[in-house]
XYZ file of C-alpha atoms in Angstrom:
640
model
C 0.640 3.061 37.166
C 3.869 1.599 36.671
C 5.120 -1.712 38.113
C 8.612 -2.659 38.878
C 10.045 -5.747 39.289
C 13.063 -7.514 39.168
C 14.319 -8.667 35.818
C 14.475 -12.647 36.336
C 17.158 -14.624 34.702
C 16.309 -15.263 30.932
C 15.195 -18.702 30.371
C 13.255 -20.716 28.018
C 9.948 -19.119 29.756
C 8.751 -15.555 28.576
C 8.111 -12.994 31.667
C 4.887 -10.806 31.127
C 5.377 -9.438 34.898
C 8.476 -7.510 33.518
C 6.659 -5.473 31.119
C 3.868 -2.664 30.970
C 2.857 -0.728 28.106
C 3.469 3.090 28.973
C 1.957 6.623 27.370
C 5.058 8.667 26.410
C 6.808 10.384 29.439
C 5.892 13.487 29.990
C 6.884 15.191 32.911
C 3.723 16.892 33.736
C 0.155 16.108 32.635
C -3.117 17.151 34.427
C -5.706 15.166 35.377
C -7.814 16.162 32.805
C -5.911 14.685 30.113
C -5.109 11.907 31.514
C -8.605 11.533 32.152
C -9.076 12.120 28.525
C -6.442 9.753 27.314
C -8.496 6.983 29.449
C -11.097 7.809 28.004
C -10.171 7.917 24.379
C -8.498 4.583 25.267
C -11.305 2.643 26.671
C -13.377 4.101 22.932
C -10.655 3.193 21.073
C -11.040 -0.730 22.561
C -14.717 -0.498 22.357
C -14.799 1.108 18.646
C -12.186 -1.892 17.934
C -13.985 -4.403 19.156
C -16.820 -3.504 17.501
C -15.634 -2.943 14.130
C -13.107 -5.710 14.073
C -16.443 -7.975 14.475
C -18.347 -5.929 11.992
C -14.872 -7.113 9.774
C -14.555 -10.866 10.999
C -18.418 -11.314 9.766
C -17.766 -9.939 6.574
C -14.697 -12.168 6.187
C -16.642 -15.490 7.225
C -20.045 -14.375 5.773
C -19.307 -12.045 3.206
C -21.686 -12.101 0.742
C -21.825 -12.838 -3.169
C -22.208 -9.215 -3.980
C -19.075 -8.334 -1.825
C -16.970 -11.332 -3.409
C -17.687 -10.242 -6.616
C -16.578 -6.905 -5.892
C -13.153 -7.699 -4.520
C -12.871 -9.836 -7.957
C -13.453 -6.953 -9.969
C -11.283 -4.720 -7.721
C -8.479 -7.331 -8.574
C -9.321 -7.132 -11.903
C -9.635 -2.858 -12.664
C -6.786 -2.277 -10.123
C -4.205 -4.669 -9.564
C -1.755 -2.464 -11.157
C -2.269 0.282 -9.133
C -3.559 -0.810 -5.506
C -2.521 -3.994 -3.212
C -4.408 -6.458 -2.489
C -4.652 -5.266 1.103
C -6.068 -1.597 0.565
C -8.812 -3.492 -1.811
C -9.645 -5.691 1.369
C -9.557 -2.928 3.373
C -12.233 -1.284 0.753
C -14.436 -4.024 0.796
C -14.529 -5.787 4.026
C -15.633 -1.709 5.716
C -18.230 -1.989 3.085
C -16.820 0.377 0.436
C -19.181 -0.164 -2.741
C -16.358 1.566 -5.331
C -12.807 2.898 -5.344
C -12.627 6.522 -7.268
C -10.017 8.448 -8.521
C -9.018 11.190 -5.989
C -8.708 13.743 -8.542
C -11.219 12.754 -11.807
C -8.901 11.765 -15.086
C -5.365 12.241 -13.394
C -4.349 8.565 -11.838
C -1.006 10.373 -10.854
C -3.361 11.741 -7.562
C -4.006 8.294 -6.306
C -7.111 6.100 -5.588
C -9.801 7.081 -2.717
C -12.214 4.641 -0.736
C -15.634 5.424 1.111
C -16.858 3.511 3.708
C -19.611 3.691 6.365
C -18.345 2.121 9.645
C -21.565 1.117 12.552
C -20.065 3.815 14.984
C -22.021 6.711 16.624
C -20.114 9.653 16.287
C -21.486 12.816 17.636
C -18.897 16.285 15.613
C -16.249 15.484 13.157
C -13.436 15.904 15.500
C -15.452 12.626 17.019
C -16.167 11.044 13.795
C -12.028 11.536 12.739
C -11.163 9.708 15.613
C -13.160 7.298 14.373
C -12.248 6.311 11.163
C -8.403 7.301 12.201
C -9.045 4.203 14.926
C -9.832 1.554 12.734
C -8.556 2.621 8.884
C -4.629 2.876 8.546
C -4.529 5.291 5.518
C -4.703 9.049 4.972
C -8.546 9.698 6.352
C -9.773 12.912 3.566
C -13.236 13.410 4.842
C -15.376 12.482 7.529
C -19.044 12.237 8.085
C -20.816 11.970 11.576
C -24.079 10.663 12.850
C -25.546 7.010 13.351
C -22.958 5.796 11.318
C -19.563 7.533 10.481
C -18.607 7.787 7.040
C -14.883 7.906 6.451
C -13.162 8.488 3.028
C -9.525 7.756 2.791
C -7.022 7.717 0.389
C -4.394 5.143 -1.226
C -1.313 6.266 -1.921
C 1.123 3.546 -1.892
C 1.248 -0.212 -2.470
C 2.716 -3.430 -1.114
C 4.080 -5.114 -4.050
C 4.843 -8.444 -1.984
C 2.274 -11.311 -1.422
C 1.315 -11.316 1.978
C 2.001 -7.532 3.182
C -0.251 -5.578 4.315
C -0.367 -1.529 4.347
C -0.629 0.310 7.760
C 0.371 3.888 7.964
C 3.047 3.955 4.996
C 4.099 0.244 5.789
C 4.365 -2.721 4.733
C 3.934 -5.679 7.199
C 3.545 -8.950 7.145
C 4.079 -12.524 9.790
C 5.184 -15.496 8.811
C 3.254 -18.642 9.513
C 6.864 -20.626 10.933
C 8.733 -19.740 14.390
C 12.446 -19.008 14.243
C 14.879 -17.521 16.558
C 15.730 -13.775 16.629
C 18.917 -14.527 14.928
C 16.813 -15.939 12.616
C 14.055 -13.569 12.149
C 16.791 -11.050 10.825
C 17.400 -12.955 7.808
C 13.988 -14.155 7.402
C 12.478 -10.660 6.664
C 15.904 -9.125 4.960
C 15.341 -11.705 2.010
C 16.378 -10.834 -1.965
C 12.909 -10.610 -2.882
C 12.667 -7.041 -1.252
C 15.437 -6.304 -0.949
C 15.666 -2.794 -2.362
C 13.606 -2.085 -0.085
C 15.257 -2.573 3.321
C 12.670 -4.989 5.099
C 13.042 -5.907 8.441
C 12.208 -6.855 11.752
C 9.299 -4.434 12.303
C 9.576 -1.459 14.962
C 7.391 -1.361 17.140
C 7.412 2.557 17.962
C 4.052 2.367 19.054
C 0.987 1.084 21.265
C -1.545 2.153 18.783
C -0.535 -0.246 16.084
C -1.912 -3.286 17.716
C -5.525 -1.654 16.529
C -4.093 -2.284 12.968
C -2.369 -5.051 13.336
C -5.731 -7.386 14.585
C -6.436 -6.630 10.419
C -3.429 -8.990 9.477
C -4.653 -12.979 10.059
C -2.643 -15.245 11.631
C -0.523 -12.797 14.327
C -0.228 -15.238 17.688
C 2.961 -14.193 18.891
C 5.730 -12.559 16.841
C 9.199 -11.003 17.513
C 9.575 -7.363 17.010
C 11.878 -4.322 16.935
C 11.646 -1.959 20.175
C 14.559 0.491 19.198
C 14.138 1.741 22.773
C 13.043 -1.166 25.451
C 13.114 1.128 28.396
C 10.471 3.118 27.183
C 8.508 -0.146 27.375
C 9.623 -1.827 29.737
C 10.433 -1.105 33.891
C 13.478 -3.678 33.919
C 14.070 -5.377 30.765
C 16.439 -8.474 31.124
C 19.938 -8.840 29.686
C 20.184 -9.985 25.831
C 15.931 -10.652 25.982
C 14.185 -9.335 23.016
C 10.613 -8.426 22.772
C 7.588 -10.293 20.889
C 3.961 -8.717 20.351
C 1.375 -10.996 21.768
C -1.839 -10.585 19.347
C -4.479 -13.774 19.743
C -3.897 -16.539 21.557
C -2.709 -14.052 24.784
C -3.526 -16.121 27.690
C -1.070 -18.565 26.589
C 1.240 -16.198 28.683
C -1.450 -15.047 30.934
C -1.050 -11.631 29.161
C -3.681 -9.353 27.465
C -3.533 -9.552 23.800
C -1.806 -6.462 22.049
C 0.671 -6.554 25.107
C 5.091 -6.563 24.386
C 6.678 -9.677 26.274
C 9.884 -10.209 26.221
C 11.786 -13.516 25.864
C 15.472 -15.503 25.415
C 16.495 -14.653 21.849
C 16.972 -18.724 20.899
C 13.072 -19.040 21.631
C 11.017 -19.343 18.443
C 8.318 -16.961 17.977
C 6.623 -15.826 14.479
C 8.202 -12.718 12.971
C 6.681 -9.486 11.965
C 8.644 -8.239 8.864
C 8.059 -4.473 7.743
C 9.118 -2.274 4.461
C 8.878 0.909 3.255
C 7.253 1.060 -0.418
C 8.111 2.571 -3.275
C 7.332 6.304 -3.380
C 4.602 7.654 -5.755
C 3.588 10.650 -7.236
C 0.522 10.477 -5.515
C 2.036 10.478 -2.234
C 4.133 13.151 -3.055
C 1.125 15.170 -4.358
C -0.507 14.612 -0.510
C 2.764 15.532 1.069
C 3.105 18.529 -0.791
C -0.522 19.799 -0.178
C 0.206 18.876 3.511
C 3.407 20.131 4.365
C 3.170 23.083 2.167
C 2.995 25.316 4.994
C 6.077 23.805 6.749
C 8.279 22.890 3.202
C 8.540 24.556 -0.148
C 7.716 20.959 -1.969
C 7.730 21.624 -5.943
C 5.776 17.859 -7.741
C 7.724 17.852 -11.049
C 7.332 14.883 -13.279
C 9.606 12.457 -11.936
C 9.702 13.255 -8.274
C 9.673 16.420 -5.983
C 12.295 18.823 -5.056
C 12.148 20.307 -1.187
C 14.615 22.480 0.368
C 16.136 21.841 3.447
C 14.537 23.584 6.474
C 17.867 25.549 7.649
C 20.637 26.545 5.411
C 23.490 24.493 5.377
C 27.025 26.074 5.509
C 30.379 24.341 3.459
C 33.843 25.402 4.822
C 35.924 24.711 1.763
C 39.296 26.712 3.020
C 41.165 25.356 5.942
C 43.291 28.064 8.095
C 46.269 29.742 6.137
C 44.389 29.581 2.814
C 44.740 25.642 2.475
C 42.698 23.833 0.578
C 40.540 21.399 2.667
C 38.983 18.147 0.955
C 35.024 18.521 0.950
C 32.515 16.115 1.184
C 28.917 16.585 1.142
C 28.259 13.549 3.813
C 26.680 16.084 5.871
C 23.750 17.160 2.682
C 22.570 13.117 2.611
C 22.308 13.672 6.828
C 20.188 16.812 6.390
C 17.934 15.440 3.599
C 17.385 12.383 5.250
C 15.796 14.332 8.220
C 13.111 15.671 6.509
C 12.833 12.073 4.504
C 11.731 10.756 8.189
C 8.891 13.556 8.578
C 7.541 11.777 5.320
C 8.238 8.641 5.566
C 10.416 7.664 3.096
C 14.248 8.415 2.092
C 14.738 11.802 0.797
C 18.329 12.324 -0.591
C 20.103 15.546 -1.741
C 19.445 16.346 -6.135
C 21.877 14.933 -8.316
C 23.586 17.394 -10.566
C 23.666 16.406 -14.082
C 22.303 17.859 -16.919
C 19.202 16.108 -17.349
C 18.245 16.356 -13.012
C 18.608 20.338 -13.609
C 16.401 20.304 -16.836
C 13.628 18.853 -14.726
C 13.758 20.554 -11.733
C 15.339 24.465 -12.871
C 11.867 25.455 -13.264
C 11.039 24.892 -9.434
C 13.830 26.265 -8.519
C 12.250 29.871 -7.136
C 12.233 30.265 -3.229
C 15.804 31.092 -2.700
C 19.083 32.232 -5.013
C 20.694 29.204 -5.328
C 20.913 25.653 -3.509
C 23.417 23.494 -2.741
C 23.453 20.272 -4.134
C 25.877 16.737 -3.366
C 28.409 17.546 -6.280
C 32.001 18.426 -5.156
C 35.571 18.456 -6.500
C 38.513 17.969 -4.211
C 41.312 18.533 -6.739
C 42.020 18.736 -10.787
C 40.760 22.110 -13.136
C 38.059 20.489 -15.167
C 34.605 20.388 -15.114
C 35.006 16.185 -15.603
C 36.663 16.223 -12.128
C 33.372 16.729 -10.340
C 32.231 13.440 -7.940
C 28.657 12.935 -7.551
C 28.207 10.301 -5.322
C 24.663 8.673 -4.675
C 22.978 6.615 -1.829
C 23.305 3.624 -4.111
C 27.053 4.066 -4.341
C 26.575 5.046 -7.927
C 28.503 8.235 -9.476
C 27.440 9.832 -12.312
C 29.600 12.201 -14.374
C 28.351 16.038 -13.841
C 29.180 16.644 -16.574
C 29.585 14.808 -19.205
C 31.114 15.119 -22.994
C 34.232 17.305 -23.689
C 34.623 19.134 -20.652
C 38.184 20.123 -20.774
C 37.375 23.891 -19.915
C 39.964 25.198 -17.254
C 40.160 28.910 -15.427
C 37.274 29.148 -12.591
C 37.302 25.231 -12.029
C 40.559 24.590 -10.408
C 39.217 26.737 -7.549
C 35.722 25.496 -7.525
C 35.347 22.657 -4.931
C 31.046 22.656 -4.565
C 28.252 22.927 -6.662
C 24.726 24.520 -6.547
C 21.903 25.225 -8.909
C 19.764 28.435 -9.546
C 16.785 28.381 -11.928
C 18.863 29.870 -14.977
C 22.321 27.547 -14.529
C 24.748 25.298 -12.829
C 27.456 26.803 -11.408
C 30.669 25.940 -9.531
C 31.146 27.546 -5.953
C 33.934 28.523 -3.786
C 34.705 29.316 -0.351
C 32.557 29.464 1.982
C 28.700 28.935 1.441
C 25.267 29.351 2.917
C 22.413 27.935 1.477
C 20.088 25.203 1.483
C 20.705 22.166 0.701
C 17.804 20.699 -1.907
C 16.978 17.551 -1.522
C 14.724 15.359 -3.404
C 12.058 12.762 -4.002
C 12.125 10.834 -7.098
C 9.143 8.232 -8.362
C 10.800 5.514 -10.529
C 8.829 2.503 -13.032
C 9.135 -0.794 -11.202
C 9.318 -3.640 -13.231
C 9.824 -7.713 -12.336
C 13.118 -8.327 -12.331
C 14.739 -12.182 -13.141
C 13.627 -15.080 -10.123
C 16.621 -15.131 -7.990
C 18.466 -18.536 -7.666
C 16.923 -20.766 -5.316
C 18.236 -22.746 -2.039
C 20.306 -25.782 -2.725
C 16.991 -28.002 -2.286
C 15.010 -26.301 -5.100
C 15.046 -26.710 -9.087
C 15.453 -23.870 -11.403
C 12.491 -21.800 -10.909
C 9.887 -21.453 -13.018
C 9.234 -18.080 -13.999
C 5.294 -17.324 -15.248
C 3.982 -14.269 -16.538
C 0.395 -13.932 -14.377
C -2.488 -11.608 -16.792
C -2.654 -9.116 -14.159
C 1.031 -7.391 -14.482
C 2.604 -9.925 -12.037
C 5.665 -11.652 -12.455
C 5.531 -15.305 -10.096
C 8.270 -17.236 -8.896
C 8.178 -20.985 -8.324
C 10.652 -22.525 -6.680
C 9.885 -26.861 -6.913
C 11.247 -29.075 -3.581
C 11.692 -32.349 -5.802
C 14.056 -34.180 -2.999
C 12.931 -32.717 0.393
C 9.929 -34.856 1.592
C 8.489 -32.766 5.018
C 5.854 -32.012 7.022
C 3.347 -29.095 6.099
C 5.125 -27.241 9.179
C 8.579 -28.027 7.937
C 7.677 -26.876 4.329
C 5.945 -23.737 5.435
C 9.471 -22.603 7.298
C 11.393 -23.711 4.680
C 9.600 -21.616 2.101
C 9.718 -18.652 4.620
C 13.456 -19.275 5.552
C 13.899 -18.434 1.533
C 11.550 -15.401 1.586
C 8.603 -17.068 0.037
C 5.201 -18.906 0.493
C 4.065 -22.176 -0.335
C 2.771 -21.109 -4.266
C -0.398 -21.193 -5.556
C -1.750 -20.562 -9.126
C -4.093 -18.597 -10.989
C -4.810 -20.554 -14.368
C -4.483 -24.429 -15.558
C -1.678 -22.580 -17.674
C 0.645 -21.458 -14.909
C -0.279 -25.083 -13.596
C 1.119 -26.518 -16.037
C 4.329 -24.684 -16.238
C 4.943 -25.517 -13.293
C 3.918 -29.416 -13.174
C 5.564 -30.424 -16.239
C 8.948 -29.303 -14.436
C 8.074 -32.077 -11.591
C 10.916 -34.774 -10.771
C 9.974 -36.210 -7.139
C 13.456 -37.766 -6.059
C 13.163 -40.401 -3.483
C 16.924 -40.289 -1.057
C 18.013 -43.823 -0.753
C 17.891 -45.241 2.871
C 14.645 -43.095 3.483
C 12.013 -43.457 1.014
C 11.967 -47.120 -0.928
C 10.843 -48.173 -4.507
C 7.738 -49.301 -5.286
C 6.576 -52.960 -4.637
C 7.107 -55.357 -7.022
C 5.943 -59.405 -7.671
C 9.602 -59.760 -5.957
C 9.881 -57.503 -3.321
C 5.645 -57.808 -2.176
C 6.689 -57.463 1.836
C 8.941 -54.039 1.104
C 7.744 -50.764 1.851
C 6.201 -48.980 -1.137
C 8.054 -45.747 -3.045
C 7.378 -42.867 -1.113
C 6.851 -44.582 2.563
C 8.935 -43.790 5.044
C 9.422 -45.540 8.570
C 8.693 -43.183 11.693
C 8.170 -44.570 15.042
C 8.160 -47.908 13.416
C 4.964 -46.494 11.391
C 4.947 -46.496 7.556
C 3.993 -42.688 6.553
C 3.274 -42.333 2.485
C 5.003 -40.308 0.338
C 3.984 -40.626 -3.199
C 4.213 -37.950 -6.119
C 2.581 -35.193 -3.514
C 3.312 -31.660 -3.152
C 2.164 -29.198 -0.680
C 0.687 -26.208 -1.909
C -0.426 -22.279 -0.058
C -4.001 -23.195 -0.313
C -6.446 -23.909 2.913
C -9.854 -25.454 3.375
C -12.472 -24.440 5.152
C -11.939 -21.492 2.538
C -10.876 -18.438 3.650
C -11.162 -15.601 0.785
C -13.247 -15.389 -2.168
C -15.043 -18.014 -0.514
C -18.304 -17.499 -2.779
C -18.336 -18.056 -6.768
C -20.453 -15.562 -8.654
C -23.331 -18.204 -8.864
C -23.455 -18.602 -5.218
C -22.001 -21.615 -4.763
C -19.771 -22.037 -1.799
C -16.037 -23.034 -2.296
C -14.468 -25.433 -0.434
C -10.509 -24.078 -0.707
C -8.894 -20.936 -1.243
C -5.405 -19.648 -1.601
C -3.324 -17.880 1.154
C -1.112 -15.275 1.244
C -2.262 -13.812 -1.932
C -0.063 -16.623 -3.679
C -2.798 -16.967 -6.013
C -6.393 -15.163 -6.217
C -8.759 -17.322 -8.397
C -9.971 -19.433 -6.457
C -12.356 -19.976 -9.160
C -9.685 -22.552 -10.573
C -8.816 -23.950 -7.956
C -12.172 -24.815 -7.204
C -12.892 -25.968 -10.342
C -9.997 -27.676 -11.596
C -9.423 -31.181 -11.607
C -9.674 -33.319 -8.331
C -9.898 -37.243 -9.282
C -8.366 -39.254 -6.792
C -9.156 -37.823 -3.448
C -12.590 -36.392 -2.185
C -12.748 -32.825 -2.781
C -15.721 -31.399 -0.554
C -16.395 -28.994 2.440
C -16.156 -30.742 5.426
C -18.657 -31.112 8.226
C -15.846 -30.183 11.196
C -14.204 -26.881 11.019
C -10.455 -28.364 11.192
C -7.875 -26.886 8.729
C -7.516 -28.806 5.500
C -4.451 -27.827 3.165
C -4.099 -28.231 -0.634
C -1.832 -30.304 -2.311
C -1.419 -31.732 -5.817
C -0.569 -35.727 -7.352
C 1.563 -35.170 -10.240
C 0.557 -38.319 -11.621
C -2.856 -37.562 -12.107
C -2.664 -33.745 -12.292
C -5.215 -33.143 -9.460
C -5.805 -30.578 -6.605
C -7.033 -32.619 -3.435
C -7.386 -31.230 0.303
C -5.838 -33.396 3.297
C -5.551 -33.056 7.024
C -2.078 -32.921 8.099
C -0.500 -36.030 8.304
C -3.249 -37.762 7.110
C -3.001 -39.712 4.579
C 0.180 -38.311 3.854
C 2.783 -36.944 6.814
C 5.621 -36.195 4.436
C 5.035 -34.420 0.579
C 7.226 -32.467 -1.737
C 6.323 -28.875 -2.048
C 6.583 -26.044 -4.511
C 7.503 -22.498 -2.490
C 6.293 -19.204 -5.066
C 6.339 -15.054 -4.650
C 6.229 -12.803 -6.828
C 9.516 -11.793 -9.050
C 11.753 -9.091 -6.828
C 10.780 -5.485 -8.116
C 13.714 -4.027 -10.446
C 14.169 -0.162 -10.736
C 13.837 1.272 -13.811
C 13.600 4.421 -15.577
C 12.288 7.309 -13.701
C 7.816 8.059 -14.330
C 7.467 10.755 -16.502
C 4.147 12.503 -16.234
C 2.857 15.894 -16.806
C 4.185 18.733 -14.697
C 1.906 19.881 -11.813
C-alpha cells in the first residue's frame, strides 16, 4: 500500500517515513499477479539471503583450492575479464571459465556455477540464477541445485568497480556532500567514459548491489523521485541504505532521502567499453527486432523507422541541413543496448568495412552533409567527439552534381551524394576500439609527480605520493577519493621500490618539529604533533590500501593463513605483501577481529599493520589507480 505523509522541512536528519519503494504504476493489475509479484518477491529475499550467505562463507572461509583458483584466473585472464566477473566465478563455486565459442576469444568468456537453490522447471531455475548473477544467464539447469551458466561480455577496467547488468559501479569508502559526489565519480581517470552518480532506475538492484563490500549508505541518482517517493521534500536528494539500516530505523535496500550538504558515501557508475563479444550477443538477440551486421571493427544496425531529410525550403530555397536529428535516432536504439550507438561515418575506409553488410534496404542515410560550395571536399562530417573528418579526402576538386548535393548515403556498391528530399534509414553504428594506458594525469597540488609502473599483467598503475600532508587514515582515504583514486598498493618489491625511492616526507613548520637533539632533549620529536595537548607521532609513515584481518586471497598456496591483504584491487599479490619485509613493528594476525591497516617506514623499507591512531594518528600516504584508458585504433578481427 502506499503511505502519504507530509514532506517535513529538510534538516540535518534523513526522513525514512517519506519514502516507500513502489512496483511500476500500472493502472490495472489483478490479484493474481500481484499475488505473484509477492510471491516472487518474498523468493527473491529468501533465494538472496541464502545465497548471499552461501557467498559471505566463501569470502571468510574460502578455501586453498578456491584461492588458488582466483590466482590463476588473475593470471590466464586479466586481459580479458575484471576482477569482479572472476569473483563472481569463484565465490558461486565456478571450477573454470571457458570460451563461449571454442578458439574465437572475439565471442567472450562463459562461467558455470551450481548455486544451493531448489528449483523445480527452468522457467524456475532462470529466475534463479537471474536473482543472484548480474550477467547474461545462457543456460540453466534445475533440480536440488540450479546450475546457471552465464556469460562475460564486458569489463570494468577501474580498480574497485564492479559489473552488474552492463555497469560499472563502485562506493567510495569517504562521505561527501551531493555537490561533492558529482565530482567525485566524474574524475579524469574515466573519464571517457561518462561516470557518474549512479541511477537508481530500479528496486531489483539492491539484490546485486549486497555483492559490492562496504555499501552503508550512499547517495544516488533517482532521475524520477516521484516514482519513489509519495512527497519528496524540496532540494532533498536520495541515498540507498544497504547494511547498517537501522541506523535510520529503515530496512536495508530501502531509498531515503536527505539535505544535499549531509555526507553520505557515493555510488559512482560507468558504462564500459563495447566489445565484439557483446555485440556478437546483441546481434544473436535482437536479430529478430534489428538487422545487426558484426563486421570487424564494430556493427552496423539500421534504424527501426526511416528517417526523412527536407533539404528544399518553400520557393525552391536552399535550406541549411544538419543531421542532429540521425545522432537522436541512433542513440535510441544505443539505449535498448546499452551503450551509445551513433550514426556511420562516411569516409572511405568506414564504407570499405561495412559496404559488404550493407543488404536490407537500397541505400542508408548516413551523418555527412554539405550546406554550400560544389566540391566533394565541402562535405562536414561531424562526430560525437566533436571531431570532423574529411569525406573525402585527396584531390577532390570534381564539380557538376555536387553543388546540388546537400546529404549523403551509402549502398553496398558506392557513396553517393543525395538531393531533395529523402526517405531512408538512417544506419547507425557500433564500433569496438584497442584501449591502451594512457600518461598518469597530473596530480592535486599536495602530491609529487606520479610514479608511473608498468604491472606484468597488462596494467598501467598510477601513484600519486602525499610527502607534506600528514592525516588521519579517514582524511587520507577522502583525499585519495576526492582525486579519483585509492590509497595504492603494490604487486612486486619492484613497483615498491619505484615508488619508495621517490619518498621526501616534508614536515610544515609550526606543526610537526625536528628531531631531538643533546640541545633541544625537552622538544617534541620530528614528526609529533600536539592535539588536545597530546603528542601524536608522525615519523617517515605512509598509509597504504591494504587491511588486516585479511580480506581476499586470504590463503597462500601452502595453506598458510595471511594476515593482510590489499583493497580495492589496488594490488592483488598478497603473496608479497605477506611476505615482504616487516622489521620494526609486529606483523601477525591478531586475536580481536578489529580492522588493522597497512602502512610502510621509509626508513627501514617495511610493511607493518596498525590500528588507527595507534601508534601513529597522523602518516603520509601514497593514493594509486590504474593509468586512464586511451582510445586507440579500432580491433580488427575476422569478419563474422
Amino acid at each position: 500500500m502506499k503511505r502519504c505523509y507530509k514532506s517535513p522541512e529538510v534538516s540535518g536528519k534523513p526522513h525514512s517515513m517519506s519514502k516507500m519503494l513502489k512496483t511500476p504504476n500500472w493502472r490495472s493489475v489483478s490479484s493474481d499477479l500481484a499475488a505473484t509479484k509477492v510471491s516472487l518477491k518474498a523468493e527473491n529475499k529468501r533465494l538472496r539471503k541464502q545465497t548471499m550467505l552461501f557467498v559471505v562463507l566463501f569470502a571468510l572461509l574460502l578455501p586453498v583450492t578456491q584461492q588458488a583458483k582466483l590466482m590463476d584466473f588473475q593470471e590466464m585472464y586479466a586481459k580479458e575479464i575484471d576482477q569482479s566477473s572472476m569473483k563472481t566465478c569463484v565465490f558461486l563455486g565456478g571450477e573454470k571459465i571457458d570460451l563461449v565459442d571454442p578458439g574465437d576469444v572475439d565471442k567472450g568468456h562463459k562461467c558455470t556455477v551450481d548455486l544451493p537453490t531448489v528449483s523445480d522447471d527452468e522457467r524456475h531455475a532462470k529466475e534463479v540464477c537471474s536473482s543472484r548473477i548480474p550477467y547474461y544467464i545462457t543456460a540453466v539447469k534445475h533440480g536440488k541445485t540450479t546450475k546457471c551458466t552465464f556469460q562475460i561480455n564486458l569489463k570494468c577496467e577501474k580498480e574497485g568497480y564492479h559489473q552488474i547488468h552492463g555497469k560499472c559501479y563502485k562506493v567510495t569508502d569517504a562521505r561527501f556532500t551531493w555537490q561533492e559526489a558529482q565530482s567525485v565519480c566524474n574524475n579524469k581517470f574515466v573519464k571517457d567514459f561518462k561516470p557518474q552518480v549512479a541511477n537508481y532506475y530500479y528496486s531489483g538492484l539492491q539484490n546485486y548491489l549486497w555483492d559490492i563490500t562496504g555499501v552503508y549508505d550512499a547517495w544516488v541518482s533517482v532521475p524520477e523521485l516521484k516514482d519513489y517517493f509519495e512527497n519528496p521534500g524540496k532540494n532533498q536528494k536520495a541515498f540507498y541504505v544497504d547494511a547498517g539500516a537501522y541506523k535510520y530505523d529503515a530496512r536495508s535496500g530501502d531509498l531515503l532521502l536527505d539535505d544535499p550538504n549531509q555526507k553520505h558515501q557515493v555510488l559512482c557508475e560507468y558504462t564500459p567499453a563495447m566489445t565484439r563479444a557483446e555485440m556478437f550477443y546483441l546481434a544473436d538477440v535482437y536479430s529478430e527486432i534489428y538487422p545487426i551486421e558484426v563486421f570487424a571493427g564494430g556493427a552496423v544496425i539500421p534504424s527501426a523507422n526511416m528517417e526523412t531529410i527536407q533539404q528544399v525550403a518553400p520557393f525552391g530555397q536552399v535550406a541549411h541541413f544538419s543531421t542532429r536529428a540521425f545522432d537522436e535516432r541512433c542513440l535510441s536504439i544505443g539505449r535498448i543496448f546499452n551503450v551509445d550507438s551513433y550514426p556511420i561515418q562516411a569516409i572511405e575506409e568506414d564504407f570499405n568495412d561495412v559496404k559488404d553488410h550493407l543488404t536490407s534496404q537500397r541505400f542508408f542515410l548516413t551523418n555527412a552533409f554539405k550546406n554550400d560550395g560544389c566540391d566533394k571536399q565541402d562535405y562536414k562530417q561531424v562526430n560525437h567527439d566533436g571531431s570532423s573528418p574529411m569525406v573525402y579526402r585527396g584531390d577532390s576538386s570534381q564539380l557538376g552534381e555536387y553543388c546540388k548535393a546537400h546529404s549523403f548515403s551509402l549502398q553496398q556498391t558506392g557513396r553517393y551524394p543525395t538531393m531533395a528530399s529523402t526517405r531512408a534509414p538512417v544506419l547507425c553504428t557500433l564500433h569496438t576500439y584497442n584501449w591502451t594506458h594512457g600518461a598518469c594525469p597530473p596530480g592535486p597540488e599536495w602530491s609529487s609527480k606520479p610514479v608511473r609502473f608498468h604491472r606484468s599483467y597488462n596494467t598501467v598503475f598510477c601513484h600519486y605520493i602525499a610527502d607534506n600532508k600528514p592525516s588521519t587514515f579517514e582524511e587520507a582515504t577522502k583525499h585519495c577519493e576526492e582525486f579519483g583514486t585509492y590509497l595504492t598498493g603494490f604487486d612486486s618489491a619492484e613497483e615498491f621500490e619505484a615508488v619508495r625511492t621517490k619518498l621526501n616526507p616534508q614536515y610544515p613548520e609550526g606543526i610537526y618539529f625536528k628531531a631531538r637533539t643533546p640541545q633541544n632533549r625537552g622538544s617534541l620529536s620530528r614528526g609529533d604533533r600536539v592535539v588536545n595537548g597530546q603528542e601524536t607521532p608522525v615519523d617517515d609513515h605512509y598509509w597504504l590500501g591494504g587491511i588486516s584481518p585479511c580480506q581476499t586471497q586470504c590463503v597462500e598456496r601452502t595453506g598458510k593463513e595471511e594476515v593482510a591483504s590489499w583493497i580495492r584491487s589496488v594490488g592483488i599479490n598478497t603473496t608479497f605483501l605477506n611476505t615482504y619485509n616487516h622489521d620494526g613493528w609486529k606483523w601477525e594476525k591478531r586475536k580481536d577481529s578489529r580492522k588493522q591497516y597497512v602502512s610502510f617506514r621509509s626508513d627501514n623499507n617495511a610493511f607493518h599493520v596498525h590500528l588507527p591512531g595507534y601508534p601513529y594518528t597522523y602518516m603520509f600516504f601514497v593514493c594509486g589507480v590504474s593509468a586512464p584508458p586511451v582510445r586507440s585504433e579500432k580491433q580488427k578481427g575476422k569478419v563474422q
